[in-house]
mmCIF file of C-alpha atoms in Angstrom:
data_model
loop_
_atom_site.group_PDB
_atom_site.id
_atom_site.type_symbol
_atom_site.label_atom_id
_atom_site.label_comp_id
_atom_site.label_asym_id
_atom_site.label_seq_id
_atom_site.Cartn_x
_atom_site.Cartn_y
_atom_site.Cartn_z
ATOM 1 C CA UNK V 1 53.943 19.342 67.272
ATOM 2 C CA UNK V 2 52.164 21.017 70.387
ATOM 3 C CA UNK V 3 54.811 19.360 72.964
ATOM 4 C CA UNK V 4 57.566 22.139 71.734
ATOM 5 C CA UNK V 5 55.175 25.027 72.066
ATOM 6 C CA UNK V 6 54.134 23.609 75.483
ATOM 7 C CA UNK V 7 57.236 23.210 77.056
ATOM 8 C CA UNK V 8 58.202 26.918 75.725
ATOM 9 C CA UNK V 9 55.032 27.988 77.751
ATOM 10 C CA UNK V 10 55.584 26.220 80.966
ATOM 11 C CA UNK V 11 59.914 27.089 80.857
ATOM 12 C CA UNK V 12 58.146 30.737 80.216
ATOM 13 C CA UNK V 13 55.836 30.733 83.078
ATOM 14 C CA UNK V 14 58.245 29.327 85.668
ATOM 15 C CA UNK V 15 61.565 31.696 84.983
ATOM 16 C CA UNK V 16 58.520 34.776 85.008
ATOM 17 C CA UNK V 17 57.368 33.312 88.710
ATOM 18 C CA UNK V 18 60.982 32.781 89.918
ATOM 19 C CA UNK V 19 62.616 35.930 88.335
ATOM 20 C CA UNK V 20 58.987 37.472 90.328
ATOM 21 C CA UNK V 21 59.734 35.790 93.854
ATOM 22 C CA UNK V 22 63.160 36.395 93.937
ATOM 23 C CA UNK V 23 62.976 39.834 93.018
ATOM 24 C CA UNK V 24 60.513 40.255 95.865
ATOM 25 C CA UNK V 25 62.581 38.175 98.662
ATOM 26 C CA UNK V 26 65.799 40.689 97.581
ATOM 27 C CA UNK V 27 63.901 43.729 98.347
ATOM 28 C CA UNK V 28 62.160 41.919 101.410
ATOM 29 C CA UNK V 29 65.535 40.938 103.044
ATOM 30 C CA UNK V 30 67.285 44.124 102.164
ATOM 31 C CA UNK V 31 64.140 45.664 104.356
ATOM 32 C CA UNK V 32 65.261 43.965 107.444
ATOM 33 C CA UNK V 33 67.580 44.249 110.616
ATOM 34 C CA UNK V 34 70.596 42.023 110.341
ATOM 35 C CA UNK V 35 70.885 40.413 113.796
ATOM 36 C CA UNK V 36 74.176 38.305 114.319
ATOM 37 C CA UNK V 37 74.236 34.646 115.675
ATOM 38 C CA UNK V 38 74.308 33.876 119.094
ATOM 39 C CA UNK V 39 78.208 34.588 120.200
ATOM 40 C CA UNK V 40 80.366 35.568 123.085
ATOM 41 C CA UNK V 41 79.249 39.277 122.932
ATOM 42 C CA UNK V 42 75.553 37.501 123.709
ATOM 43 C CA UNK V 43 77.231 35.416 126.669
ATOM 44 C CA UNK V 44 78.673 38.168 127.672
ATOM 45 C CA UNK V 45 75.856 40.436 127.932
ATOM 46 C CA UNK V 46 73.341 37.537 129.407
ATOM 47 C CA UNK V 47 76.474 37.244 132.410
ATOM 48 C CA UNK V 48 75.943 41.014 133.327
ATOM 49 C CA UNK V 49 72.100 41.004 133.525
ATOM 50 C CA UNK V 50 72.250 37.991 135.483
ATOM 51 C CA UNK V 51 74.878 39.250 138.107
ATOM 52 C CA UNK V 52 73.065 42.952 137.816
ATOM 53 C CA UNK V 53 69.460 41.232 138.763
ATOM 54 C CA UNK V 54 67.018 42.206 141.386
ATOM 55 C CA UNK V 55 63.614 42.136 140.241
ATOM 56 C CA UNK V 56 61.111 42.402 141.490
ATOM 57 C CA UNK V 57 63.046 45.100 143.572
ATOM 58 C CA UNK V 58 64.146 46.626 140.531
ATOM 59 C CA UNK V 59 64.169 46.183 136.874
ATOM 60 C CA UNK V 60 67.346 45.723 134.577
ATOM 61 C CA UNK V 61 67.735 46.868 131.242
ATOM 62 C CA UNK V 62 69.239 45.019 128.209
ATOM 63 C CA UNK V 63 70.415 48.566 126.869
ATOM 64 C CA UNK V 64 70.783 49.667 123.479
ATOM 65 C CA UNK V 65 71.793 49.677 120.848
ATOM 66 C CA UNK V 66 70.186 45.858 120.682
ATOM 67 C CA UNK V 67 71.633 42.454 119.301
ATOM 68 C CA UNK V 68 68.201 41.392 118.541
ATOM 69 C CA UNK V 69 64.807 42.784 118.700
ATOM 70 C CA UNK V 70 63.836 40.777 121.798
ATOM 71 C CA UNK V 71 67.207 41.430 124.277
ATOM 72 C CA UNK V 72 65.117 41.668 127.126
ATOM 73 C CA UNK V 73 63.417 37.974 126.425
ATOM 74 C CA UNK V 74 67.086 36.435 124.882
ATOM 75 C CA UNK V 75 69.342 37.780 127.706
ATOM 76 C CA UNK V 76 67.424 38.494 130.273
ATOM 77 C CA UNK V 77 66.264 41.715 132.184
ATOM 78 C CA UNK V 78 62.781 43.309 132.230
ATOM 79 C CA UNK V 79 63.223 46.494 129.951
ATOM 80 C CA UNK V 80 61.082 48.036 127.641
ATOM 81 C CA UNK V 81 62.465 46.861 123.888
ATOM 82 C CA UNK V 82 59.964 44.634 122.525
ATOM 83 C CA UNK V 83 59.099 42.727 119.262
ATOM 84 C CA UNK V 84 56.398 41.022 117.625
ATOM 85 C CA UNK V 85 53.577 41.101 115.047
ATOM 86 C CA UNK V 86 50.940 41.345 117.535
ATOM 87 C CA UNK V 87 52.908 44.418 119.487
ATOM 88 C CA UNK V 88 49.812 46.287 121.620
ATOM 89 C CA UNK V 89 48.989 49.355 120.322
ATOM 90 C CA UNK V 90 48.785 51.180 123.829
ATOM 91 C CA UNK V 91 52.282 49.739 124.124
ATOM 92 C CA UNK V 92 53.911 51.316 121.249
ATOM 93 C CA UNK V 93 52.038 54.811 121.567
ATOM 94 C CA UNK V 94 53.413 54.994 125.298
ATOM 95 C CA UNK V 95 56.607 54.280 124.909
ATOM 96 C CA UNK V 96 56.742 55.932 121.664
ATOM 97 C CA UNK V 97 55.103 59.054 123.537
ATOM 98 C CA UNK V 98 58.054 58.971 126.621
ATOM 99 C CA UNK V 99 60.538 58.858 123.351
ATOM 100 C CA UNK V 100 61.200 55.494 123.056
ATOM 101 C CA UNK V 101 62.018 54.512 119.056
ATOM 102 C CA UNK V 102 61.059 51.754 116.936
ATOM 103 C CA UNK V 103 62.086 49.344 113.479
ATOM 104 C CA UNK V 104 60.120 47.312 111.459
ATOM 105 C CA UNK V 105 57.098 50.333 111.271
ATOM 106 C CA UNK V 106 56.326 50.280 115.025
ATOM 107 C CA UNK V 107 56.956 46.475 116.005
ATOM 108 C CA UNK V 108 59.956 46.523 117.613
ATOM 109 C CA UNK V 109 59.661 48.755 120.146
ATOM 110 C CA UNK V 110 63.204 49.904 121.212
ATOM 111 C CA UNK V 111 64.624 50.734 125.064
ATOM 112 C CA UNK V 112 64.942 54.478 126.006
ATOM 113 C CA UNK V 113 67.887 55.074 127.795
ATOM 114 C CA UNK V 114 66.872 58.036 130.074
ATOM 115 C CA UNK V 115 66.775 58.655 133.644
ATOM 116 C CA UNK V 116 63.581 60.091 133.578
ATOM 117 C CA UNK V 117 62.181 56.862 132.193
ATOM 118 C CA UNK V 118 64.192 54.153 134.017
ATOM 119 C CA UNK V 119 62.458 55.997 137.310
ATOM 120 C CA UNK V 120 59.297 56.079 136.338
ATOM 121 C CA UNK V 121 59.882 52.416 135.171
ATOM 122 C CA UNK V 122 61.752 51.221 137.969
ATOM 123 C CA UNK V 123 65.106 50.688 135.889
ATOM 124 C CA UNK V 124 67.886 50.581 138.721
ATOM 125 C CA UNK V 125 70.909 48.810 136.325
ATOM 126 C CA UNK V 126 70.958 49.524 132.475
ATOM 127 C CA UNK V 127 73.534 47.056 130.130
ATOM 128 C CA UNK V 128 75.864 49.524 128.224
ATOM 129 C CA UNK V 129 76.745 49.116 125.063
ATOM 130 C CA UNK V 130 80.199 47.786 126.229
ATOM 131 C CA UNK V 131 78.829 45.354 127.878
ATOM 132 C CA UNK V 132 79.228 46.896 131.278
ATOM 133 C CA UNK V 133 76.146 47.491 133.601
ATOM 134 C CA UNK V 134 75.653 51.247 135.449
ATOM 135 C CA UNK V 135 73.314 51.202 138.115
ATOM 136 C CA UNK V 136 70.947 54.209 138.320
ATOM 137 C CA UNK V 137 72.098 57.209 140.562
ATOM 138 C CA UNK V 138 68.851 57.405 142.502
ATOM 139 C CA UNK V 139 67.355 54.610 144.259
ATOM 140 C CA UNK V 140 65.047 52.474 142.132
ATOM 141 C CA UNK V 141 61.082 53.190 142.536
ATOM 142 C CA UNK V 142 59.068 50.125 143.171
ATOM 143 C CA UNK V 143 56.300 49.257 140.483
ATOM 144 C CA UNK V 144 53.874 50.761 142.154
ATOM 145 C CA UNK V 145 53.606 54.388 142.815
ATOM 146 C CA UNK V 146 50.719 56.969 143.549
ATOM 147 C CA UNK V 147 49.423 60.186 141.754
ATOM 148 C CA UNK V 148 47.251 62.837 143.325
ATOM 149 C CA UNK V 149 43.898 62.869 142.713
ATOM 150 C CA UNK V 150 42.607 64.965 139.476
ATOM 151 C CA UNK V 151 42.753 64.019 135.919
ATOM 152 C CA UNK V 152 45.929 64.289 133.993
ATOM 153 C CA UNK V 153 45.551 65.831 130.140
ATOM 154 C CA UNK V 154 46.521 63.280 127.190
ATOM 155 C CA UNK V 155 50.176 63.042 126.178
ATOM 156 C CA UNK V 156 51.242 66.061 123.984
ATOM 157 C CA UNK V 157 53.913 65.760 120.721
ATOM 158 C CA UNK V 158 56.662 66.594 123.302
ATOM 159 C CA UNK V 159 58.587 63.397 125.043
ATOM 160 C CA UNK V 160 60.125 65.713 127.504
ATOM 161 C CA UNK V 161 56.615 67.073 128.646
ATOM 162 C CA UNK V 162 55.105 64.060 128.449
ATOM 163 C CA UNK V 163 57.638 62.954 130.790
ATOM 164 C CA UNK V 164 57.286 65.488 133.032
ATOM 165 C CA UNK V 165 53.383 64.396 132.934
ATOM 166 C CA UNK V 166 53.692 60.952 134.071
ATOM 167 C CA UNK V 167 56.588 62.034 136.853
ATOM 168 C CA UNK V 168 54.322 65.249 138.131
ATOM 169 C CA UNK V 169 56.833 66.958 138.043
ATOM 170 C CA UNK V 170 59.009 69.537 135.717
ATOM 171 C CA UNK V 171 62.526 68.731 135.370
ATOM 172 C CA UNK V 172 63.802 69.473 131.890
ATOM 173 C CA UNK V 173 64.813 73.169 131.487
ATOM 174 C CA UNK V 174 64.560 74.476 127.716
ATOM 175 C CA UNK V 175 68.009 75.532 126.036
ATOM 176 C CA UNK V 176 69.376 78.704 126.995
ATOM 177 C CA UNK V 177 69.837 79.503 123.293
ATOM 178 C CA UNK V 178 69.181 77.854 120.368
ATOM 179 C CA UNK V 179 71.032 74.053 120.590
ATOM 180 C CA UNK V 180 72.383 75.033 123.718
ATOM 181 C CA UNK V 181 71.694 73.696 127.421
ATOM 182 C CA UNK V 182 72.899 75.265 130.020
ATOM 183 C CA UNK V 183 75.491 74.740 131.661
ATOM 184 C CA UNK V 184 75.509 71.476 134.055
ATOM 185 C CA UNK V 185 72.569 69.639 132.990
ATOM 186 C CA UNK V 186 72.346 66.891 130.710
ATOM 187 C CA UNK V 187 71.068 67.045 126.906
ATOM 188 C CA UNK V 188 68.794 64.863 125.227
ATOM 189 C CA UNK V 189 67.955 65.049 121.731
ATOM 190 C CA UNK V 190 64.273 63.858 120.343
ATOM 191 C CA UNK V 191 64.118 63.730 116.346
ATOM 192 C CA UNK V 192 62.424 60.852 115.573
ATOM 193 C CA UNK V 193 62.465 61.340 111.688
ATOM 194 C CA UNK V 194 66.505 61.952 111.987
ATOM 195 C CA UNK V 195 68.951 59.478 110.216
ATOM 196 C CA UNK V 196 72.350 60.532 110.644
ATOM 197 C CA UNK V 197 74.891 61.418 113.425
ATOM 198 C CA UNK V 198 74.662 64.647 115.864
ATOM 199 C CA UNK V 199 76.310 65.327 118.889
ATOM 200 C CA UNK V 200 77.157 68.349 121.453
ATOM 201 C CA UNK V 201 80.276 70.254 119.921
ATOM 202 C CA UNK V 202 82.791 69.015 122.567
ATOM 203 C CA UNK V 203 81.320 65.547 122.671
ATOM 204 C CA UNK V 204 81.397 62.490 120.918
ATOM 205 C CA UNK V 205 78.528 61.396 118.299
ATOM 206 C CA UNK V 206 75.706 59.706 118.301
ATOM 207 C CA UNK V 207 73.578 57.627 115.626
ATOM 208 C CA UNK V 208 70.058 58.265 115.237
ATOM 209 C CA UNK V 209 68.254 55.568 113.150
ATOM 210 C CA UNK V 210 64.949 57.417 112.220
ATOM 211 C CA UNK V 211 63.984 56.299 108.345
ATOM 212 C CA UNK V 212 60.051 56.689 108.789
ATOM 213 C CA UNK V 213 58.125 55.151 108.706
ATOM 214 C CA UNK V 214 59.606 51.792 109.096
ATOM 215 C CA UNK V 215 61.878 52.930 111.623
ATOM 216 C CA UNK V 216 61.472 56.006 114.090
ATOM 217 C CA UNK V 217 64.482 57.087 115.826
ATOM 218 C CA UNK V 218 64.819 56.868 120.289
ATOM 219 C CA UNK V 219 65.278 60.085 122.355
ATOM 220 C CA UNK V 220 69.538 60.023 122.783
ATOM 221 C CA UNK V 221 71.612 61.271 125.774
ATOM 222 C CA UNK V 222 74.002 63.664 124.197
ATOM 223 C CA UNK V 223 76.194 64.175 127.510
ATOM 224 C CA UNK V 224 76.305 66.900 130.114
ATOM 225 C CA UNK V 225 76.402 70.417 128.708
ATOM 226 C CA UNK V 226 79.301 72.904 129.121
ATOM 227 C CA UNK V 227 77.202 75.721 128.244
ATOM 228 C CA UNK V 228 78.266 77.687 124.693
ATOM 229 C CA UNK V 229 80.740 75.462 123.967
ATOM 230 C CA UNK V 230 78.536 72.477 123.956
ATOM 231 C CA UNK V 231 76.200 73.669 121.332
ATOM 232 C CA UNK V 232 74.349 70.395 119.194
ATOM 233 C CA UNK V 233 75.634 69.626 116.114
ATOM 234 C CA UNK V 234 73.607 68.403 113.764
ATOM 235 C CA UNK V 235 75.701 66.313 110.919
ATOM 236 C CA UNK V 236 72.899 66.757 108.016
ATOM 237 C CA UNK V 237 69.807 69.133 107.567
ATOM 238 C CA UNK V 238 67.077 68.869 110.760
ATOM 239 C CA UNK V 239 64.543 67.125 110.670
ATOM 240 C CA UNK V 240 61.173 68.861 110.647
ATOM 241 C CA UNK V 241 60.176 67.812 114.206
ATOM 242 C CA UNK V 242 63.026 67.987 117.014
ATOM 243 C CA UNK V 243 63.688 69.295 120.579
ATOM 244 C CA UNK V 244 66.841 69.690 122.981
ATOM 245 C CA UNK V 245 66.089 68.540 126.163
ATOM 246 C CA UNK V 246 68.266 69.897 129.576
ATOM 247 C CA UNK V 247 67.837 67.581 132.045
ATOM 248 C CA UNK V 248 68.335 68.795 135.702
ATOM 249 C CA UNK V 249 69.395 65.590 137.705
ATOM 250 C CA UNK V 250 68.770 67.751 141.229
ATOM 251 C CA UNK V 251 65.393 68.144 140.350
ATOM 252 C CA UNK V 252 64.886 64.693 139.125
ATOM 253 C CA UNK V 253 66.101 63.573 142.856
ATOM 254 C CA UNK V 254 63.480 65.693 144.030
ATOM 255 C CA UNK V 255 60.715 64.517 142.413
ATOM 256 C CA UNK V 256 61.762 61.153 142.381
ATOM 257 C CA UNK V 257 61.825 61.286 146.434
ATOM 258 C CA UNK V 258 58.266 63.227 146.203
ATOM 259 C CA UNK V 259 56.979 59.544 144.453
ATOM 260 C CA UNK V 260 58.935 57.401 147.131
ATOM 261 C CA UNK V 261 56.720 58.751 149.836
ATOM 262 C CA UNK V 262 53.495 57.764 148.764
ATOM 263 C CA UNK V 263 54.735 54.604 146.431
ATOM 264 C CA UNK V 264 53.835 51.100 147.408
ATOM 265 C CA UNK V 265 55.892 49.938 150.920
ATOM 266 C CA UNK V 266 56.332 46.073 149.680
ATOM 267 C CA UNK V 267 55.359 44.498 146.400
ATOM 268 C CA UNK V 268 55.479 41.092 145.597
ATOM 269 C CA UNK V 269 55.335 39.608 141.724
ATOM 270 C CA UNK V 270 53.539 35.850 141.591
ATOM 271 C CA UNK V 271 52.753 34.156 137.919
ATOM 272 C CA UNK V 272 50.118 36.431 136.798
ATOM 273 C CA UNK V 273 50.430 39.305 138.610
ATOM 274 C CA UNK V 274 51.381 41.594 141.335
ATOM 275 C CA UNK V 275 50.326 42.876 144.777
ATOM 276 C CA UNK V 276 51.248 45.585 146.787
ATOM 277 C CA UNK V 277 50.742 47.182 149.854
ATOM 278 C CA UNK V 278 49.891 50.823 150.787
ATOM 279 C CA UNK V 279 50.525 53.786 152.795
ATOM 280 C CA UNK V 280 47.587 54.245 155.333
ATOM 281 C CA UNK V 281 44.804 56.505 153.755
ATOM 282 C CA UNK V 282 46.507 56.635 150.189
ATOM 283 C CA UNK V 283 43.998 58.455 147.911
ATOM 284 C CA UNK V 284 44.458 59.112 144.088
ATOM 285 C CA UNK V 285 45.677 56.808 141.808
ATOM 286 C CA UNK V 286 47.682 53.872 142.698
ATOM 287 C CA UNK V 287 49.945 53.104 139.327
ATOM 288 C CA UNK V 288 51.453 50.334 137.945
ATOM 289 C CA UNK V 289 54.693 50.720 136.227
ATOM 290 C CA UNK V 290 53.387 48.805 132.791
ATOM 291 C CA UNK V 291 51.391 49.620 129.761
ATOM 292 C CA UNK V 292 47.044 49.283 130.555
ATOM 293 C CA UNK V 293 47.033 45.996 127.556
ATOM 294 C CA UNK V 294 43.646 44.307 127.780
ATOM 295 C CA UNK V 295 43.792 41.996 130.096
ATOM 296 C CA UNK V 296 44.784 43.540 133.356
ATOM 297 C CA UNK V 297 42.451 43.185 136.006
ATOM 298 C CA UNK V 298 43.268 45.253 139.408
ATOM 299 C CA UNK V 299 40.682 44.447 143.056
ATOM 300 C CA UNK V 300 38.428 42.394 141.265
ATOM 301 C CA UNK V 301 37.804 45.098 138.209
ATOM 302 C CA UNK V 302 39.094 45.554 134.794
ATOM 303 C CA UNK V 303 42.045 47.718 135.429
ATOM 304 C CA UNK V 304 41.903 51.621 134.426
ATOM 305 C CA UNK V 305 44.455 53.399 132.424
ATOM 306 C CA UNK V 306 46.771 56.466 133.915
ATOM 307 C CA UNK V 307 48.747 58.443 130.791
ATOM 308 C CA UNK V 308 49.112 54.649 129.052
ATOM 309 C CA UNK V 309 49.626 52.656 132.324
ATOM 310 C CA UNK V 310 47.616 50.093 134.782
ATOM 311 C CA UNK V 311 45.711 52.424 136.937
ATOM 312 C CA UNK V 312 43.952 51.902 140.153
ATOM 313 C CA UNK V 313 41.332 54.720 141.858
ATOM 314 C CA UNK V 314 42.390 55.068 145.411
ATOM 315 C CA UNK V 315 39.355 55.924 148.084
ATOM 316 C CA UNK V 316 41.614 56.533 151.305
ATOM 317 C CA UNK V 317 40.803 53.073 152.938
ATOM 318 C CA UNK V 318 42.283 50.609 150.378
ATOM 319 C CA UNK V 319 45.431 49.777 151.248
ATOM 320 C CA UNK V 320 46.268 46.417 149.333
ATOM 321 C CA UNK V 321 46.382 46.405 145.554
ATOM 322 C CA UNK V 322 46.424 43.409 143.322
ATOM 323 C CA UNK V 323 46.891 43.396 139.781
ATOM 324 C CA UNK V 324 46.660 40.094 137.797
ATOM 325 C CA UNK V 325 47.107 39.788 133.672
ATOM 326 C CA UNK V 326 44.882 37.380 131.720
ATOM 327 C CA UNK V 327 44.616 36.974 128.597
ATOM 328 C CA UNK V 328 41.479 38.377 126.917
ATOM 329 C CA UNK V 329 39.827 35.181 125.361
ATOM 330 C CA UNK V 330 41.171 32.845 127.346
ATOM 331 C CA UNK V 331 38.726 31.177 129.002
ATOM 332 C CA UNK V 332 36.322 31.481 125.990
ATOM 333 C CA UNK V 333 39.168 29.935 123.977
ATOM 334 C CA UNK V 334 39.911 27.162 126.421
ATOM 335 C CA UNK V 335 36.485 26.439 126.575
ATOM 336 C CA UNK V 336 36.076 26.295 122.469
ATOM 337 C CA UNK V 337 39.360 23.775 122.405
ATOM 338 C CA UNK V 338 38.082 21.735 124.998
ATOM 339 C CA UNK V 339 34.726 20.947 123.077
ATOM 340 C CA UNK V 340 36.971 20.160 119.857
ATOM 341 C CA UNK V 341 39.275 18.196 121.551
ATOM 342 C CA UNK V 342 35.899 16.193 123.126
ATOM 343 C CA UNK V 343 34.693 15.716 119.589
ATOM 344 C CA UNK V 344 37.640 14.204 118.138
ATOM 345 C CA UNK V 345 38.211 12.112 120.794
ATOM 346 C CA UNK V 346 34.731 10.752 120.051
ATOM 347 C CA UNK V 347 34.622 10.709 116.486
ATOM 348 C CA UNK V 348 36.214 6.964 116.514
ATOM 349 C CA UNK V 349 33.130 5.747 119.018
ATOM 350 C CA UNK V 350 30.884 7.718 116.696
ATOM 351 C CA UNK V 351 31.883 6.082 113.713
ATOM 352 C CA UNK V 352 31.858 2.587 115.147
ATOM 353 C CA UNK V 353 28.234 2.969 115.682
ATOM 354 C CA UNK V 354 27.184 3.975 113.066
ATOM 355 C CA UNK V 355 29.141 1.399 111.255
ATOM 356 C CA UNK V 356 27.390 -1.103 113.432
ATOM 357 C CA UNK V 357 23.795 0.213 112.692
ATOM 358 C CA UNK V 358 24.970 0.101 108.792
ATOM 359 C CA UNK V 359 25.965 -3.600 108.729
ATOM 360 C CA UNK V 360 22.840 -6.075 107.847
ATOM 361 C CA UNK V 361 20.952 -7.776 110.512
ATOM 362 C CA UNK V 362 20.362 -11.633 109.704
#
């Protein structure tokens, strides 16, 4: 009599857990990216970063938009897209503050394609999305560069001046009229929050992915401006937060030069880290083109932080900086594993003894 009633129960209880997990893996998977399997459009791409290389001369760029969420790491290259659970939080707000874009609520930290960014990164070939490489107009930085001495203000809520921040140097004009650049200089739109398709009125379209907050939307190049008749098109409502950005390659050269006189004359990049040597009486801050994670140690002394990256003080007589990365905890952690690994290994001897000492005596 209670076996019917119990088996009701229990065929109850199960179909109300599955009917429970499998509504919660549909709306789980319908959260996330759909990356394809490895193919020749990977083989392809992994080809072109491998005949494009030259770090630690320059870096190369996996591009966007991204097969996976770790290009860089599957294909090869040294650009900025990034994923993982653990993604540093100095990371994400620095790249995020240049314009960079993100999925999976800040994880994935997505490329920027923009010159402005590839120098101040040392980008010198970017992957295109057809599978092509361009190599950067201006000759690539090395990672190490110099600022003046002074303190630099915090980043601001504008990529384009934050930009300009970290280059010293002001090279984005604002539009001559509403949605307008003028004529000759390049436009880049920033509206993270954006999800649709906008473009300049005689250009083709671009997608902005920007569904926050699981997903914020990258700074776009738009194309070189014609003036009136290359007014932005936006294909739904704004967003509450955007700007138009008119870049002016010439000055971008400029500054770009400006940097290349006081940057680092050779730099060399071993396992952990990297050294570099000086101009002669180089006074500031010596910068390394990387986010400031914990970990970074530069001359013997946890490393400072310039606008988000590895920062060195300059006095005028150091003229050789090395920068090595170590995990924090490491040591500590090797330490604690070595002392577990030393007990198990002794926990048979252990127990032999006192097996020994338990056995009668006659």
């Amino acid at each position: 009599a209670a076996l019917l009633p119990a088996a009701l129960l229990t065929a109850a209880l199960v179909v109300q857990a599955a009917a429970t997990v499998a509504y919660g893996h549909r709306g789980k998977l319908g959260g996330l990216d759909d990356y394809p399997s490895w193919g020749p459009a990977h083989t392809a791409r992994a080809r072109a970063l491998a005949a494009a290389d030259g770090w630690p001369a320059y870096r190369t760029d996996a591009g966007r938009p991204a097969l996976t969420g770790n290009d860089p790491m599957l294909l090869g290259g040294e650009g900025g897209a990034y994923y993982s659970s653990h993604t540093p939080d100095v990371f994400t707000r620095t790249m995020a503050a240049l314009g960079a874009g993100w999925t999976s609520r800040g994880r994935n930290v997505q490329s920027i394609d923009n010159p402005v960014t590839d120098a101040l990164f040392a980008v010198g070939a970017r992957l295109k999305p057809d599978g092509t490489v361009a190599r950067s107009a201006l000759p690539p930085l090395p990672l190490v560069t110099t600022r003046p001495p002074g303190a630099s203000p915090g980043y601001g809520n504008s990529p384009f001046a934050n930009q300009e921040l970290l280059l010293g140097a002001e090279v984005y004009d604002p539009p001559a009229a509403p949605g307008v650049c003028a004529a000759g200089t390049e436009a880049f739109l920033w509206a993270p929050a954006y999800d649709a398709t906008a473009r300049l009125a005689d250009g083709p379209a671009v997608r902005l992915n920007g569904r926050s907050p699981r997903n914020r939307a990258a700074l776009q190049p738009l194309g070189t401006s014609h003036g009136e008749r290359s007014a932005l098109v936006l294909d739904r409502p704004a967003p509450p937060a955007w700007e138009l950005g008119c870049l002016d390659r010439a000055r971008l050269a400029a500054a770009v030069e400006r940097l290349r006189a006081t940057a680092a004359t050779s730099v060399e990049v071993h396992d952990s880290g990297v050294s570099a040597t000086l101009p002669a009486g180089s006074t500031g801050t010596a910068v390394l083109a990387t986010p400031a994670v914990r970990g970074w140690r530069c001359n013997g002394r946890p490393a400072g932080s310039h606008l988000g990256l590895v920062a060195v003080p300059l006095d005028g007589r150091t003229t050789t900086v090395t920068c090595t990365f170590r995990p924090p905890g490491l040591y500590p952690g090797a330490v604690a594993a070595g002392l577990a690994a030393a007990v198990l290994a002794l926990r048979p001897l252990l127990r032999r003894r006192s097996a020994d000492r338990a056995q009668p005596r006659t």
